[in-house]
């Protein structure tokens, strides 16, 4: 209150103060003074005492004026006796005087800042001097309702104009100063306390009793009593400040939180001061500041402890987390996880409509999760109560059931409707309803097994989805997170999640590295093994290579068969020249062909590396890959064979045409011979054009995997036959059977697939061996007739091969391993456009004829 904005003087009150000696004076002082004050139009005259030595004329003038208020003192000389009132002077008896009580002001911890409105004596309530004066002047009770009120000291002692009583008694009254004002005539030292320690007081100067009553009276007359924020509002304000402090202390770092707390403290203090100065309303700042800084200290103490615990736990578990593989959660974080699930299911099962229903928590009703080509309004069972049929039926069966009555409203096409329960660990989570077009999918056992497998997986997904949603709701609950002080640990939680995600990505990269068709091994710059995939491990194991004991140069030398200088030269090109090398490896593994790819891994961004981690030569590693090109070479071999045959055919045709041209150039050639030569040239040209068309058509055909696809290509039929004979030689030798092959030196290509043709020869030859007498022979003859190449299989045997071929159902008995079933043989031969014929004579033997189309 000492730091005030406006020090303007009071417009309501003026004080005439004097020493205690004036209390002993009589009419010679007080009667002229009172007459003078009334003559100068004083609004009111207030005496803080009852003059003892005046005549009845003084009190009569005061009573007649109606403007004078006297202070009657409360006597309390004995602290153990009840207080009494001062007796009225004899001259005042019988006069209608306005009187208020004067008593020592109440204190609060030694500080005087309040004054009483009423004073209780002997069970009766009397108005205090200040309140009586204000009540008389204002014409009724003031707006202040509390028994005590806070005195407004704003403006300090300069706010109350003072005139010495000696000057006033000597006739020094100024009408402009007195008119319209309340005049407080105060005598010092008439109360038990002559001075009060107030908000204006200092250690060396206290407020006098007269000035104290003057401030109390001026507060009521100006209606500027200090209002105090009630306790019922103080507690919510402290709570708001505490919660706000806890919130921003968890959101900010220490420096920003401390700065904001200091600014907030200044704002609180300034707001309280401005409220007191401008609106005369007192909001105690100390409880607010105490609450804020206590909350700040508690929050940061708890946050530091919690952050240390989280950091310690994260660092402790980091090595373990990097070895464990967490369940992927990308399904739950995607924008439309159930849409992805529906697409995957529909691509697999070709469903017509489907809908997923989820159980409402703590209820037996169902709600929609996701639908495909329908919605929940299409569900015919309106109550959607899983305690009723058809839900109870499928729950009991615990498998997808074909419904007799439509579950989804029928549409224009005929379809079968199924309902499957989604149950995990005995808990009913929801249902899966789907339909299939009757013509699209037959209710085979395989289809039912697939739907049952999907039902089981979806149930588990639904369970983990619900658990994930609960966990996410708890983590995103700001109220719980603030109350549990978990906001401060969110950066560490995000760091932990990032490490988990990094771990998953490393595991995924390892999975991708393992799933490569090539065998890969990654070396660092110094030739040490960093990583290798499963294919490379299997290749190394099959060839007895200890990769972890070999440097990069040793590995190159072992795989390629190069000597040390050649392998060293390759390493120099990879490291110094940063060249990517591809080397053919024909002899690394028997029966297989490989290409060794050597790729230096270059550092793309040097700014990402610290000075200590910049690698030498800007190379961070060397990746070596072994790619199996056996099948690729076989495919190119087919092309080579076709071109070799094409080249041979073209040479023969052009040689024939050249010979015909020499006949035409010969002048001795007859006209008939020339005509024959011309027709021969024309025929050869037409054959050449046809050959070109055939070769062009075959060149435009993409040869797919020879191991997995049934194809039809120009191949040399002798090679798969030789392979089949070679594989069955030992099997035939067990019964002393010889396999005789009669093949022309030059044979046209046939339309077939090399792997399937080998399996076909293997199957047919095995059947003939099983039908042959021991010690006898099996003859294979190859002949080329017109557009066909014939493969004849003949034996001396029992002669029941054709019957067996008609009765076979499954694998042929006693076959080694690589033959086909007869329906597959027939299907392959038909696909190639060929024919197969069987004949046998009982006791003499059997004959099989395989005819394949000739190419070139």
Coordinates of N, CA and C in Angstrom, one line a residue, residues 37 44 56 73 100 104 142 184 194 196 269 294 434 479 498 611 624 664 778:
X37 N -16.9 25.7 12.6 CA -17.0 24.6 11.6 C -18.4 24.6 11.0
X44 N -19.9 17.4 8.2 CA -20.0 16.6 9.4 C -18.8 16.9 10.3
X56 N -23.2 22.9 28.8 CA -24.4 22.3 28.1 C -24.7 23.0 26.8
X73 N -15.5 6.2 24.5 CA -14.4 5.2 24.6 C -14.9 4.0 25.4
X100 N -20.7 7.2 18.6 CA -20.1 5.9 18.2 C -19.0 5.5 19.2
X104 N -9.7 0.0 20.9 CA -8.4 -0.3 20.2 C -8.7 -1.3 19.0
X142 N -23.9 1.2 5.1 CA -23.0 1.1 3.9 C -23.1 -0.2 3.2
X184 N -12.7 15.6 11.2 CA -12.4 14.7 12.3 C -11.5 15.5 13.3
X194 N -1.6 4.4 21.4 CA -1.5 5.7 20.8 C -1.0 5.6 19.4
X196 N -0.2 2.6 15.9 CA -0.5 1.3 15.3 C 0.5 1.0 14.3
X269 N 2.1 -11.2 -9.1 CA 2.4 -10.1 -8.2 C 1.8 -8.7 -8.8
X294 N 6.2 -24.6 -5.2 CA 6.2 -25.9 -4.7 C 5.8 -26.9 -5.8
X434 N -19.9 -63.8 -44.6 CA -19.4 -63.7 -45.9 C -20.3 -64.5 -46.9
X479 N -5.2 -36.2 -19.1 CA -5.5 -36.0 -17.6 C -4.7 -37.1 -16.8
X498 N 11.6 -45.5 -31.0 CA 12.4 -45.4 -32.2 C 13.4 -46.5 -32.2
X611 N 34.0 -36.9 -37.8 CA 35.4 -36.9 -38.2 C 36.1 -38.3 -37.8
X624 N 29.5 -59.2 -51.7 CA 29.8 -60.3 -52.6 C 28.5 -61.2 -52.7
X664 N 21.6 -72.8 -113.9 CA 21.0 -71.8 -114.8 C 22.1 -71.1 -115.6
X778 N 16.5 -103.5 -73.7 CA 15.4 -102.5 -74.0 C 16.0 -101.6 -75.1

